[in-house]
PDB file of C-alpha atoms in Angstrom:
ATOM      1  CA  MET N  13      20.203 -30.305 -27.870  1.00 67.00           C
ATOM      2  CA  ALA N  14      16.603 -30.838 -29.094  1.00 73.00           C
ATOM      3  CA  THR N  15      16.974 -34.579 -28.782  1.00 77.00           C
ATOM      4  CA  TYR N  16      18.280 -34.245 -25.205  1.00 74.00           C
ATOM      5  CA  ILE N  17      15.354 -31.926 -24.213  1.00 76.00           C
ATOM      6  CA  LEU N  18      12.833 -34.272 -25.768  1.00 82.00           C
ATOM      7  CA  ARG N  19      14.434 -37.185 -23.998  1.00 82.00           C
ATOM      8  CA  ARG N  20      14.183 -35.327 -20.658  1.00 80.00           C
ATOM      9  CA  VAL N  21      10.597 -34.395 -21.280  1.00 83.00           C
ATOM     10  CA  ALA N  22       9.818 -38.109 -22.080  1.00 86.00           C
ATOM     11  CA  TRP N  23      11.404 -39.129 -18.790  1.00 84.00           C
ATOM     12  CA  ALA N  24       9.304 -36.536 -17.001  1.00 83.00           C
ATOM     13  CA  VAL N  25       6.170 -38.074 -18.521  1.00 86.00           C
ATOM     14  CA  VAL N  26       7.292 -41.469 -17.399  1.00 89.00           C
ATOM     15  CA  ALA N  27       7.998 -40.241 -13.904  1.00 86.00           C
ATOM     16  CA  SER N  28       4.470 -38.641 -13.783  1.00 85.00           C
ATOM     17  CA  VAL N  29       2.877 -41.878 -14.865  1.00 88.00           C
ATOM     18  CA  ILE N  30       4.820 -43.761 -12.189  1.00 90.00           C
ATOM     19  CA  VAL N  31       3.791 -41.319  -9.474  1.00 85.00           C
ATOM     20  CA  LEU N  32       0.064 -41.509 -10.592  1.00 85.00           C
ATOM     21  CA  THR N  33       0.319 -45.423 -10.703  1.00 89.00           C
ATOM     22  CA  LEU N  34       1.611 -45.586  -7.197  1.00 88.00           C
ATOM     23  CA  THR N  35      -0.961 -43.153  -5.969  1.00 82.00           C
ATOM     24  CA  PHE N  36      -3.730 -45.309  -7.516  1.00 85.00           C
ATOM     25  CA  LEU N  37      -2.343 -48.444  -5.895  1.00 87.00           C
ATOM     26  CA  LEU N  38      -2.323 -46.724  -2.487  1.00 82.00           C
ATOM     27  CA  LEU N  39      -5.883 -45.626  -2.903  1.00 78.00           C
ATOM     28  CA  TYR N  40      -6.916 -49.113  -4.133  1.00 83.00           C
ATOM     29  CA  PHE N  41      -5.404 -51.040  -1.215  1.00 84.00           C
ATOM     30  CA  THR N  42      -6.151 -48.500   1.515  1.00 78.00           C
ATOM     31  CA  PRO N  43      -9.294 -49.145   3.524  1.00 78.00           C
ATOM     32  CA  ASP N  44     -11.949 -46.565   2.705  1.00 74.00           C
ATOM     33  CA  THR N  45     -12.739 -44.813   5.974  1.00 73.00           C
ATOM     34  CA  GLN N  46     -15.940 -43.150   4.480  1.00 74.00           C
ATOM     35  CA  LEU N  47     -17.230 -46.668   3.571  1.00 78.00           C
ATOM     36  CA  ALA N  48     -16.546 -48.032   7.105  1.00 79.00           C
ATOM     37  CA  GLU N  49     -18.335 -44.892   8.628  1.00 78.00           C
ATOM     38  CA  LEU N  50     -21.419 -45.373   6.310  1.00 80.00           C
ATOM     39  CA  GLN N  51     -21.636 -49.175   7.233  1.00 80.00           C
ATOM     40  CA  PHE N  52     -21.311 -48.193  10.957  1.00 81.00           C
ATOM     41  CA  GLN N  53     -24.105 -45.710  10.691  1.00 82.00           C
ATOM     42  CA  ALA N  54     -26.283 -48.220   8.744  1.00 81.00           C
ATOM     43  CA  ALA N  55     -25.707 -50.793  11.388  1.00 83.00           C
ATOM     44  CA  GLN N  56     -26.792 -48.305  14.195  1.00 82.00           C
ATOM     45  CA  ALA N  57     -29.862 -47.468  12.151  1.00 81.00           C
ATOM     46  CA  GLY N  58     -30.860 -51.110  11.701  1.00 80.00           C
ATOM     47  CA  ASP N  59     -30.020 -51.287   7.937  1.00 79.00           C
ATOM     48  CA  ASP N  60     -28.005 -53.868   6.212  1.00 81.00           C
ATOM     49  CA  PRO N  61     -24.299 -52.700   6.259  1.00 82.00           C
ATOM     50  CA  GLU N  62     -23.390 -55.019   3.309  1.00 83.00           C
ATOM     51  CA  ALA N  63     -26.132 -53.540   1.170  1.00 85.00           C
ATOM     52  CA  ILE N  64     -25.025 -50.051   1.954  1.00 82.00           C
ATOM     53  CA  GLY N  65     -21.370 -51.018   1.199  1.00 81.00           C
ATOM     54  CA  ALA N  66     -22.355 -52.671  -2.177  1.00 83.00           C
ATOM     55  CA  ALA N  67     -24.352 -49.532  -3.139  1.00 84.00           C
ATOM     56  CA  TYR N  68     -21.345 -47.213  -2.225  1.00 80.00           C
ATOM     57  CA  GLU N  69     -18.910 -49.258  -4.223  1.00 80.00           C
ATOM     58  CA  SER N  70     -21.212 -49.305  -7.214  1.00 82.00           C
ATOM     59  CA  TYR N  71     -21.826 -45.554  -7.073  1.00 80.00           C
ATOM     60  CA  HIS N  72     -18.104 -44.944  -7.018  1.00 75.00           C
ATOM     61  CA  GLY N  73     -17.190 -47.641  -9.488  1.00 79.00           C
ATOM     62  CA  TYR N  74     -15.196 -49.583  -6.906  1.00 80.00           C
ATOM     63  CA  ASP N  75     -16.912 -52.847  -7.970  1.00 82.00           C
ATOM     64  CA  GLN N  76     -15.186 -52.698 -11.437  1.00 87.00           C
ATOM     65  CA  PRO N  77     -12.049 -54.736 -12.226  1.00 88.00           C
ATOM     66  CA  ILE N  78      -8.872 -53.053 -11.210  1.00 89.00           C
ATOM     67  CA  HIS N  79      -7.675 -52.301 -14.783  1.00 89.00           C
ATOM     68  CA  VAL N  80     -10.984 -50.561 -15.459  1.00 89.00           C
ATOM     69  CA  GLN N  81     -10.651 -48.465 -12.278  1.00 87.00           C
ATOM     70  CA  TYR N  82      -7.042 -47.670 -13.303  1.00 90.00           C
ATOM     71  CA  ILE N  83      -8.074 -46.393 -16.832  1.00 90.00           C
ATOM     72  CA  GLU N  84     -10.849 -44.378 -15.344  1.00 86.00           C
ATOM     73  CA  TYR N  85      -8.475 -42.942 -12.645  1.00 85.00           C
ATOM     74  CA  MET N  86      -5.869 -41.864 -15.212  1.00 87.00           C
ATOM     75  CA  GLY N  87      -8.532 -40.269 -17.364  1.00 87.00           C
ATOM     76  CA  ASN N  88      -9.770 -38.298 -14.258  1.00 84.00           C
ATOM     77  CA  MET N  89      -6.303 -37.165 -13.376  1.00 84.00           C
ATOM     78  CA  LEU N  90      -5.730 -35.841 -16.907  1.00 85.00           C
ATOM     79  CA  SER N  91      -9.150 -34.017 -16.785  1.00 86.00           C
ATOM     80  CA  LEU N  92      -8.234 -32.628 -13.314  1.00 83.00           C
ATOM     81  CA  ASP N  93     -11.142 -34.534 -11.801  1.00 84.00           C
ATOM     82  CA  TRP N  94      -9.188 -35.410  -8.580  1.00 84.00           C
ATOM     83  CA  GLY N  95     -12.319 -36.470  -6.547  1.00 83.00           C
ATOM     84  CA  TRP N  96     -14.544 -34.877  -3.952  1.00 83.00           C
ATOM     85  CA  SER N  97     -13.399 -33.664  -0.503  1.00 85.00           C
ATOM     86  CA  GLU N  98     -16.006 -34.873   2.016  1.00 79.00           C
ATOM     87  CA  THR N  99     -14.671 -32.652   4.834  1.00 84.00           C
ATOM     88  CA  ARG N 100     -14.925 -29.401   2.680  1.00 87.00           C
ATOM     89  CA  SER N 101     -17.844 -30.527   0.535  1.00 85.00           C
ATOM     90  CA  GLN N 102     -16.178 -29.390  -2.718  1.00 90.00           C
ATOM     91  CA  PRO N 103     -14.038 -30.893  -5.459  1.00 91.00           C
ATOM     92  CA  VAL N 104     -10.352 -31.472  -4.522  1.00 90.00           C
ATOM     93  CA  THR N 105      -9.118 -29.224  -7.384  1.00 90.00           C
ATOM     94  CA  THR N 106     -11.320 -26.373  -6.145  1.00 91.00           C
ATOM     95  CA  ALA N 107      -9.952 -26.661  -2.616  1.00 91.00           C
ATOM     96  CA  ILE N 108      -6.375 -26.808  -3.827  1.00 91.00           C
ATOM     97  CA  ALA N 109      -6.995 -23.771  -6.205  1.00 90.00           C
ATOM     98  CA  GLU N 110      -8.272 -21.739  -3.228  1.00 89.00           C
ATOM     99  CA  ALA N 111      -5.238 -22.561  -1.124  1.00 88.00           C
ATOM    100  CA  ILE N 112      -2.500 -22.095  -3.749  1.00 87.00           C
ATOM    101  CA  PRO N 113      -2.654 -18.192  -3.696  1.00 86.00           C
ATOM    102  CA  TYR N 114      -2.020 -18.027  -0.011  1.00 87.00           C
ATOM    103  CA  SER N 115       0.985 -20.233  -0.351  1.00 86.00           C
ATOM    104  CA  MET N 116       2.246 -18.203  -3.285  1.00 85.00           C
ATOM    105  CA  MET N 117       2.047 -14.974  -1.370  1.00 86.00           C
ATOM    106  CA  TYR N 118       4.903 -15.915   0.908  1.00 86.00           C
ATOM    107  CA  ALA N 119       6.674 -18.586  -1.187  1.00 84.00           C
ATOM    108  CA  VAL N 120       7.284 -16.426  -4.220  1.00 84.00           C
ATOM    109  CA  PRO N 121       8.957 -13.485  -2.323  1.00 87.00           C
ATOM    110  CA  SER N 122      10.989 -15.879  -0.266  1.00 86.00           C
ATOM    111  CA  VAL N 123      12.417 -17.642  -3.335  1.00 83.00           C
ATOM    112  CA  LEU N 124      13.330 -14.366  -5.009  1.00 86.00           C
ATOM    113  CA  ILE N 125      14.800 -12.830  -1.972  1.00 88.00           C
ATOM    114  CA  SER N 126      16.684 -16.012  -0.909  1.00 85.00           C
ATOM    115  CA  SER N 127      17.953 -16.698  -4.488  1.00 84.00           C
ATOM    116  CA  VAL N 128      19.407 -13.181  -4.903  1.00 88.00           C
ATOM    117  CA  LEU N 129      20.861 -12.728  -1.473  1.00 88.00           C
ATOM    118  CA  GLY N 130      21.876 -16.246  -0.916  1.00 87.00           C
ATOM    119  CA  VAL N 131      24.033 -16.367  -4.132  1.00 88.00           C
ATOM    120  CA  ALA N 132      25.443 -12.870  -3.639  1.00 89.00           C
ATOM    121  CA  ILE N 133      26.438 -13.493  -0.006  1.00 90.00           C
ATOM    122  CA  GLY N 134      27.966 -16.868  -1.001  1.00 89.00           C
ATOM    123  CA  LEU N 135      30.009 -15.324  -3.861  1.00 89.00           C
ATOM    124  CA  TYR N 136      31.184 -12.507  -1.511  1.00 89.00           C
ATOM    125  CA  SER N 137      32.236 -14.942   1.018  1.00 89.00           C
ATOM    126  CA  ALA N 138      34.189 -17.080  -1.491  1.00 89.00           C
ATOM    127  CA  THR N 139      36.074 -14.072  -2.926  1.00 88.00           C
ATOM    128  CA  ASN N 140      36.842 -12.719   0.537  1.00 88.00           C
ATOM    129  CA  GLN N 141      37.723 -15.880   2.306  1.00 86.00           C
ATOM    130  CA  TYR N 142      38.932 -15.835   5.916  1.00 86.00           C
ATOM    131  CA  THR N 143      37.837 -12.191   6.373  1.00 89.00           C
ATOM    132  CA  ARG N 144      35.494 -10.953   8.941  1.00 90.00           C
ATOM    133  CA  GLY N 145      32.686 -10.685   6.349  1.00 87.00           C
ATOM    134  CA  ASP N 146      33.323 -14.426   5.434  1.00 87.00           C
ATOM    135  CA  TYR N 147      33.201 -15.451   9.076  1.00 90.00           C
ATOM    136  CA  ALA N 148      29.982 -13.445   9.530  1.00 90.00           C
ATOM    137  CA  ALA N 149      28.397 -14.969   6.478  1.00 86.00           C
ATOM    138  CA  THR N 150      29.449 -18.460   7.601  1.00 85.00           C
ATOM    139  CA  PHE N 151      27.982 -17.975  11.055  1.00 88.00           C
ATOM    140  CA  PHE N 152      24.783 -16.763   9.429  1.00 83.00           C
ATOM    141  CA  ALA N 153      24.601 -19.835   7.291  1.00 82.00           C
ATOM    142  CA  PHE N 154      25.021 -22.286  10.140  1.00 83.00           C
ATOM    143  CA  PHE N 155      22.587 -20.319  12.249  1.00 84.00           C
ATOM    144  CA  GLY N 156      19.897 -20.495   9.485  1.00 82.00           C
ATOM    145  CA  LEU N 157      20.434 -24.117   8.906  1.00 79.00           C
ATOM    146  CA  SER N 158      20.554 -25.116  12.550  1.00 84.00           C
ATOM    147  CA  ILE N 159      17.494 -23.223  13.832  1.00 84.00           C
ATOM    148  CA  PRO N 160      14.122 -25.052  13.373  1.00 83.00           C
ATOM    149  CA  ASP N 161      11.666 -23.223  11.219  1.00 80.00           C
ATOM    150  CA  PHE N 162       8.743 -24.037  13.392  1.00 79.00           C
ATOM    151  CA  TRP N 163      10.470 -22.872  16.685  1.00 85.00           C
ATOM    152  CA  PHE N 164      11.782 -19.746  15.088  1.00 86.00           C
ATOM    153  CA  GLY N 165       8.298 -19.089  13.759  1.00 85.00           C
ATOM    154  CA  ILE N 166       6.729 -19.529  17.097  1.00 87.00           C
ATOM    155  CA  VAL N 167       9.288 -17.232  18.715  1.00 89.00           C
ATOM    156  CA  LEU N 168       8.614 -14.471  16.112  1.00 87.00           C
ATOM    157  CA  PHE N 169       4.899 -14.915  16.351  1.00 85.00           C
ATOM    158  CA  VAL N 170       4.894 -14.641  20.145  1.00 88.00           C
ATOM    159  CA  LEU N 171       7.251 -11.572  20.138  1.00 89.00           C
ATOM    160  CA  PHE N 172       5.675  -9.580  17.338  1.00 87.00           C
ATOM    161  CA  SER N 173       2.083 -10.746  17.613  1.00 83.00           C
ATOM    162  CA  GLY N 174       1.525 -11.559  21.252  1.00 81.00           C
ATOM    163  CA  MET N 175       3.834  -9.150  22.932  1.00 84.00           C
ATOM    164  CA  LEU N 176       4.357  -6.173  20.480  1.00 84.00           C
ATOM    165  CA  GLY N 177       1.073  -6.416  18.636  1.00 80.00           C
ATOM    166  CA  TRP N 178       2.661  -5.389  15.301  1.00 82.00           C
ATOM    167  CA  VAL N 179       1.301  -8.490  13.415  1.00 80.00           C
ATOM    168  CA  PRO N 180      -2.366  -9.734  13.696  1.00 78.00           C
ATOM    169  CA  ILE N 181      -2.655 -12.875  15.792  1.00 78.00           C
ATOM    170  CA  ILE N 182      -5.540 -14.378  13.603  1.00 79.00           C
ATOM    171  CA  PHE N 183      -4.894 -14.648   9.902  1.00 81.00           C
ATOM    172  CA  ASP N 184      -7.523 -12.407   8.031  1.00 75.00           C
ATOM    173  CA  THR N 185      -8.631 -14.130   4.834  1.00 73.00           C
ATOM    174  CA  THR N 186     -10.702 -11.075   3.868  1.00 71.00           C
ATOM    175  CA  ALA N 187      -7.758  -8.585   3.553  1.00 67.00           C
ATOM    176  CA  ALA N 188      -7.046  -7.388   0.160  1.00 60.00           C
ATOM    177  CA  THR N 189      -4.121  -9.094  -1.675  1.00 63.00           C
ATOM    178  CA  PHE N 190      -2.163  -5.900  -2.310  1.00 62.00           C
ATOM    179  CA  SER N 191      -2.690  -4.044   0.964  1.00 69.00           C
ATOM    180  CA  LEU N 192      -0.488  -3.273   4.076  1.00 73.00           C
ATOM    181  CA  GLU N 193      -2.770  -5.362   6.318  1.00 73.00           C
ATOM    182  CA  ASN N 194      -2.081  -8.354   4.056  1.00 76.00           C
ATOM    183  CA  LEU N 195       1.549  -7.640   3.834  1.00 79.00           C
ATOM    184  CA  ALA N 196       1.869  -7.453   7.536  1.00 79.00           C
ATOM    185  CA  GLN N 197       0.392 -10.975   7.811  1.00 84.00           C
ATOM    186  CA  PHE N 198       3.023 -12.408   5.491  1.00 86.00           C
ATOM    187  CA  ILE N 199       6.127 -10.677   6.895  1.00 88.00           C
ATOM    188  CA  LEU N 200       6.950 -13.196   9.561  1.00 88.00           C
ATOM    189  CA  PRO N 201       6.366 -16.227   7.293  1.00 89.00           C
ATOM    190  CA  ILE N 202       8.601 -14.714   4.570  1.00 88.00           C
ATOM    191  CA  VAL N 203      11.347 -13.966   7.138  1.00 88.00           C
ATOM    192  CA  VAL N 204      11.259 -17.519   8.487  1.00 87.00           C
ATOM    193  CA  LEU N 205      11.314 -19.235   5.139  1.00 85.00           C
ATOM    194  CA  THR N 206      13.941 -16.852   3.596  1.00 85.00           C
ATOM    195  CA  LEU N 207      16.328 -17.355   6.544  1.00 84.00           C
ATOM    196  CA  SER N 208      16.734 -21.011   6.034  1.00 79.00           C
ATOM    197  CA  SER N 209      16.750 -20.696   2.220  1.00 81.00           C
ATOM    198  CA  ILE N 210      19.425 -17.992   2.184  1.00 85.00           C
ATOM    199  CA  ALA N 211      21.549 -20.070   4.507  1.00 83.00           C
ATOM    200  CA  SER N 212      21.318 -23.074   2.272  1.00 80.00           C
ATOM    201  CA  LEU N 213      22.075 -21.248  -0.907  1.00 84.00           C
ATOM    202  CA  MET N 214      24.903 -19.244   0.591  1.00 87.00           C
ATOM    203  CA  ARG N 215      26.509 -22.299   1.786  1.00 85.00           C
ATOM    204  CA  TYR N 216      26.425 -24.065  -1.614  1.00 83.00           C
ATOM    205  CA  SER N 217      27.318 -20.954  -3.510  1.00 86.00           C
ATOM    206  CA  ARG N 218      30.463 -20.326  -1.425  1.00 88.00           C
ATOM    207  CA  ALA N 219      31.513 -23.928  -1.814  1.00 87.00           C
ATOM    208  CA  GLU N 220      31.128 -23.972  -5.552  1.00 85.00           C
ATOM    209  CA  ALA N 221      32.627 -20.489  -6.043  1.00 88.00           C
ATOM    210  CA  LEU N 222      35.773 -21.485  -4.084  1.00 89.00           C
ATOM    211  CA  GLU N 223      36.549 -24.148  -6.735  1.00 87.00           C
ATOM    212  CA  TYR N 224      37.134 -21.377  -9.248  1.00 87.00           C
ATOM    213  CA  VAL N 225      38.522 -18.469  -7.188  1.00 86.00           C
ATOM    214  CA  GLU N 226      42.086 -19.749  -7.480  1.00 83.00           C
ATOM    215  CA  ALA N 227      41.677 -21.460 -10.943  1.00 85.00           C
ATOM    216  CA  GLU N 228      44.228 -20.677 -13.571  1.00 88.00           C
ATOM    217  CA  PHE N 229      41.834 -19.026 -15.908  1.00 86.00           C
ATOM    218  CA  VAL N 230      40.721 -16.687 -13.113  1.00 85.00           C
ATOM    219  CA  LYS N 231      44.405 -15.705 -12.330  1.00 86.00           C
ATOM    220  CA  THR N 232      45.049 -15.274 -16.075  1.00 89.00           C
ATOM    221  CA  ALA N 233      42.070 -12.859 -16.318  1.00 87.00           C
ATOM    222  CA  LYS N 234      43.237 -10.921 -13.281  1.00 85.00           C
ATOM    223  CA  ALA N 235      46.786 -10.632 -14.829  1.00 87.00           C
ATOM    224  CA  LYS N 236      45.363  -9.283 -18.033  1.00 87.00           C
ATOM    225  CA  GLY N 237      43.654  -6.442 -15.933  1.00 87.00           C
ATOM    226  CA  VAL N 238      40.063  -7.652 -16.047  1.00 85.00           C
ATOM    227  CA  GLY N 239      37.984  -5.896 -13.547  1.00 86.00           C
ATOM    228  CA  ASP N 240      36.888  -7.514 -10.269  1.00 84.00           C
ATOM    229  CA  TRP N 241      33.180  -7.405 -11.190  1.00 86.00           C
ATOM    230  CA  ARG N 242      33.816  -9.046 -14.614  1.00 87.00           C
ATOM    231  CA  VAL N 243      36.033 -11.682 -13.094  1.00 86.00           C
ATOM    232  CA  LEU N 244      33.229 -12.432 -10.489  1.00 85.00           C
ATOM    233  CA  THR N 245      30.384 -12.531 -12.894  1.00 84.00           C
ATOM    234  CA  ARG N 246      31.953 -13.975 -15.954  1.00 83.00           C
ATOM    235  CA  HIS N 247      34.770 -16.212 -14.763  1.00 84.00           C
ATOM    236  CA  ILE N 248      33.595 -17.380 -11.219  1.00 85.00           C
ATOM    237  CA  PHE N 249      29.891 -17.207 -11.094  1.00 85.00           C
ATOM    238  CA  ARG N 250      29.186 -18.517 -14.671  1.00 80.00           C
ATOM    239  CA  PRO N 251      30.840 -21.953 -14.166  1.00 80.00           C
ATOM    240  CA  ALA N 252      29.638 -22.183 -10.521  1.00 81.00           C
ATOM    241  CA  SER N 253      26.062 -21.449 -11.677  1.00 79.00           C
ATOM    242  CA  VAL N 254      25.592 -25.020 -13.038  1.00 75.00           C
ATOM    243  CA  PRO N 255      25.642 -26.792  -9.663  1.00 74.00           C
ATOM    244  CA  ILE N 256      24.027 -23.776  -8.032  1.00 76.00           C
ATOM    245  CA  ALA N 257      21.087 -24.257 -10.445  1.00 74.00           C
ATOM    246  CA  THR N 258      20.578 -27.696  -8.910  1.00 68.00           C
ATOM    247  CA  ILE N 259      20.361 -26.272  -5.428  1.00 68.00           C
ATOM    248  CA  LEU N 260      17.959 -23.624  -6.679  1.00 70.00           C
ATOM    249  CA  VAL N 261      15.515 -26.190  -8.020  1.00 67.00           C
ATOM    250  CA  GLY N 262      16.036 -29.132  -5.713  1.00 64.00           C
ATOM    251  CA  ASP N 263      16.943 -27.589  -2.299  1.00 61.00           C
ATOM    252  CA  LEU N 264      14.695 -24.577  -2.451  1.00 63.00           C
ATOM    253  CA  LEU N 265      11.741 -26.608  -3.616  1.00 68.00           C
ATOM    254  CA  GLY N 266      12.328 -29.077  -0.823  1.00 65.00           C
ATOM    255  CA  ILE N 267      12.625 -26.278   1.851  1.00 62.00           C
ATOM    256  CA  ILE N 268       9.462 -24.588   0.593  1.00 63.00           C
ATOM    257  CA  LEU N 269       7.306 -27.668   0.247  1.00 69.00           C
ATOM    258  CA  VAL N 270       8.296 -29.101   3.608  1.00 70.00           C
ATOM    259  CA  SER N 271       8.387 -25.865   5.531  1.00 72.00           C
ATOM    260  CA  SER N 272       5.011 -24.847   4.213  1.00 75.00           C
ATOM    261  CA  TYR N 273       3.394 -27.389   6.571  1.00 77.00           C
ATOM    262  CA  LEU N 274       5.133 -26.003   9.533  1.00 80.00           C
ATOM    263  CA  ILE N 275       4.885 -22.295   8.630  1.00 84.00           C
ATOM    264  CA  GLU N 276       1.250 -22.240   7.646  1.00 85.00           C
ATOM    265  CA  VAL N 277       0.150 -24.280  10.710  1.00 84.00           C
ATOM    266  CA  VAL N 278       2.105 -21.961  13.063  1.00 84.00           C
ATOM    267  CA  PHE N 279       0.804 -18.742  11.433  1.00 86.00           C
ATOM    268  CA  GLY N 280      -2.591 -19.969  10.586  1.00 85.00           C
ATOM    269  CA  ILE N 281      -2.252 -19.480   6.823  1.00 87.00           C
ATOM    270  CA  PRO N 282      -4.894 -21.278   4.868  1.00 88.00           C
ATOM    271  CA  GLY N 283      -2.526 -22.435   2.277  1.00 87.00           C
ATOM    272  CA  LEU N 284      -1.573 -25.729   0.678  1.00 87.00           C
ATOM    273  CA  GLY N 285       0.315 -26.892   3.726  1.00 86.00           C
ATOM    274  CA  THR N 286      -2.524 -26.244   6.153  1.00 88.00           C
ATOM    275  CA  LEU N 287      -4.969 -27.785   3.631  1.00 89.00           C
ATOM    276  CA  SER N 288      -2.929 -31.003   3.553  1.00 87.00           C
ATOM    277  CA  PHE N 289      -2.477 -31.212   7.317  1.00 86.00           C
ATOM    278  CA  GLU N 290      -6.166 -30.850   7.938  1.00 87.00           C
ATOM    279  CA  ALA N 291      -6.905 -33.458   5.331  1.00 87.00           C
ATOM    280  CA  ILE N 292      -4.525 -35.822   7.043  1.00 82.00           C
ATOM    281  CA  MET N 293      -6.047 -35.138  10.476  1.00 82.00           C
ATOM    282  CA  ASN N 294      -9.532 -35.520   9.014  1.00 81.00           C
ATOM    283  CA  GLN N 295      -8.649 -38.659   6.976  1.00 74.00           C
ATOM    284  CA  ASP N 296      -9.943 -37.033   3.863  1.00 81.00           C
ATOM    285  CA  THR N 297      -8.253 -39.486   1.512  1.00 77.00           C
ATOM    286  CA  SER N 298      -9.029 -37.793  -1.802  1.00 81.00           C
ATOM    287  CA  LEU N 299      -7.825 -34.427  -0.554  1.00 86.00           C
ATOM    288  CA  VAL N 300      -4.686 -35.840   0.953  1.00 83.00           C
ATOM    289  CA  MET N 301      -3.831 -37.543  -2.338  1.00 82.00           C
ATOM    290  CA  GLY N 302      -4.442 -34.223  -4.286  1.00 85.00           C
ATOM    291  CA  THR N 303      -2.267 -32.222  -1.925  1.00 85.00           C
ATOM    292  CA  VAL N 304       0.488 -34.868  -2.212  1.00 81.00           C
ATOM    293  CA  LEU N 305       0.281 -35.198  -6.043  1.00 82.00           C
ATOM    294  CA  LEU N 306       0.695 -31.362  -6.583  1.00 83.00           C
ATOM    295  CA  PRO N 307       4.228 -31.164  -4.989  1.00 80.00           C
ATOM    296  CA  ALA N 308       5.230 -34.322  -6.788  1.00 80.00           C
ATOM    297  CA  PHE N 309       4.292 -32.794 -10.228  1.00 81.00           C
ATOM    298  CA  LEU N 310       6.180 -29.563  -9.219  1.00 80.00           C
ATOM    299  CA  THR N 311       9.230 -31.607  -8.283  1.00 79.00           C
ATOM    300  CA  ILE N 312       9.135 -33.310 -11.573  1.00 81.00           C
ATOM    301  CA  ILE N 313       8.745 -30.040 -13.465  1.00 81.00           C
ATOM    302  CA  GLY N 314      11.566 -28.504 -11.383  1.00 78.00           C
ATOM    303  CA  ASN N 315      13.936 -31.375 -12.290  1.00 78.00           C
ATOM    304  CA  LEU N 316      13.026 -31.007 -15.928  1.00 79.00           C
ATOM    305  CA  ALA N 317      13.721 -27.296 -15.788  1.00 78.00           C
ATOM    306  CA  GLN N 318      16.930 -28.045 -14.162  1.00 76.00           C
ATOM    307  CA  ASP N 319      18.069 -30.383 -16.850  1.00 76.00           C
ATOM    308  CA  ILE N 320      17.155 -27.829 -19.579  1.00 76.00           C
ATOM    309  CA  ALA N 321      19.066 -25.104 -17.681  1.00 74.00           C
ATOM    310  CA  TYR N 322      22.144 -27.287 -17.798  1.00 73.00           C
ATOM    311  CA  THR N 323      22.024 -27.109 -21.567  1.00 72.00           C
ATOM    312  CA  ILE N 324      22.029 -23.364 -21.388  1.00 72.00           C
ATOM    313  CA  LEU N 325      24.506 -22.632 -18.699  1.00 69.00           C
ATOM    314  CA  ASP N 326      27.198 -25.167 -19.748  1.00 68.00           C
ATOM    315  CA  PRO N 327      27.663 -25.767 -23.453  1.00 65.00           C
ATOM    316  CA  ARG N 328      30.301 -28.336 -22.513  1.00 63.00           C
ATOM    317  CA  ILE N 329      27.537 -30.820 -21.688  1.00 63.00           C
ATOM    318  CA  GLU N 330      27.242 -33.583 -24.302  1.00 62.00           C
ATOM    319  CA  TYR N 331      23.768 -34.561 -25.505  1.00 58.00           C
ATOM    320  CA  GLY N 332      24.556 -37.811 -27.237  1.00 56.00           C
ATOM    321  CA  ASP N 333      24.229 -41.230 -25.941  1.00 49.00           C
ATOM    322  CA  SER N 334      27.727 -41.179 -24.436  1.00 44.00           C
TER     323      SER N 334
END
């Protein structure tokens, strides 16, 4: 097992290097909008645009050979020196660090709630197939997967903020973290994100659990008088948890990272999604790359955690070269 885990960690490191290398190449071959703006301003002021451009490239080290720039870039990445955000006048890592807590305030509760309820509803639906509860759960899953997050968020925002006034219209960044006022601001984002996450997890959990509901070892356990709860948790949920773990890491991570752009823009949350969206709109290259790299690293770490979870959940997995 130790060799398997070390091999997966090594692959995670390789994947991180590939992501960083591709990011460097994109930055290297992408035209620098800040340089173009400086040269335009210099031309209007009657200065030499070429001299301004040469001074700019010398200051940032862009006049160095590509391999020298690459080594310096990798060193900066490891030291968390991800560049300077011109639009926010602060380091990229500082801007990201200020935005992450706002994203975590609705993402963490959504993940916890959707993980518990999604798996629980899926298991109930599988063990009570073709009942009213199963039909209701299936309808809920299709509804949650079909409805667009941004549209559902706008509807809830208009209803509870604009018409009823139960939720503040403008997001208040001065509210205390653990306060009723701050909780009211995050209720609607949590509901929107949780709905789609529960629906996805419920659908996968039901499909995986159905493979074991009528399995021979489950019938044998029932014939021996094993209780329903033990049959569900030990004989159905445990073997089904291996593929479900894939969904928990991959699908949930994708839903949260993608939906954060839509949810935060709709509700005005100054989180990572809004930060990335504004960086794209303002053509802040360093900040865009920083907000893209972070989800990429989270995905790599999530896949690594998923592979390690396999070794714990299913002892039948072989760790050799075969």
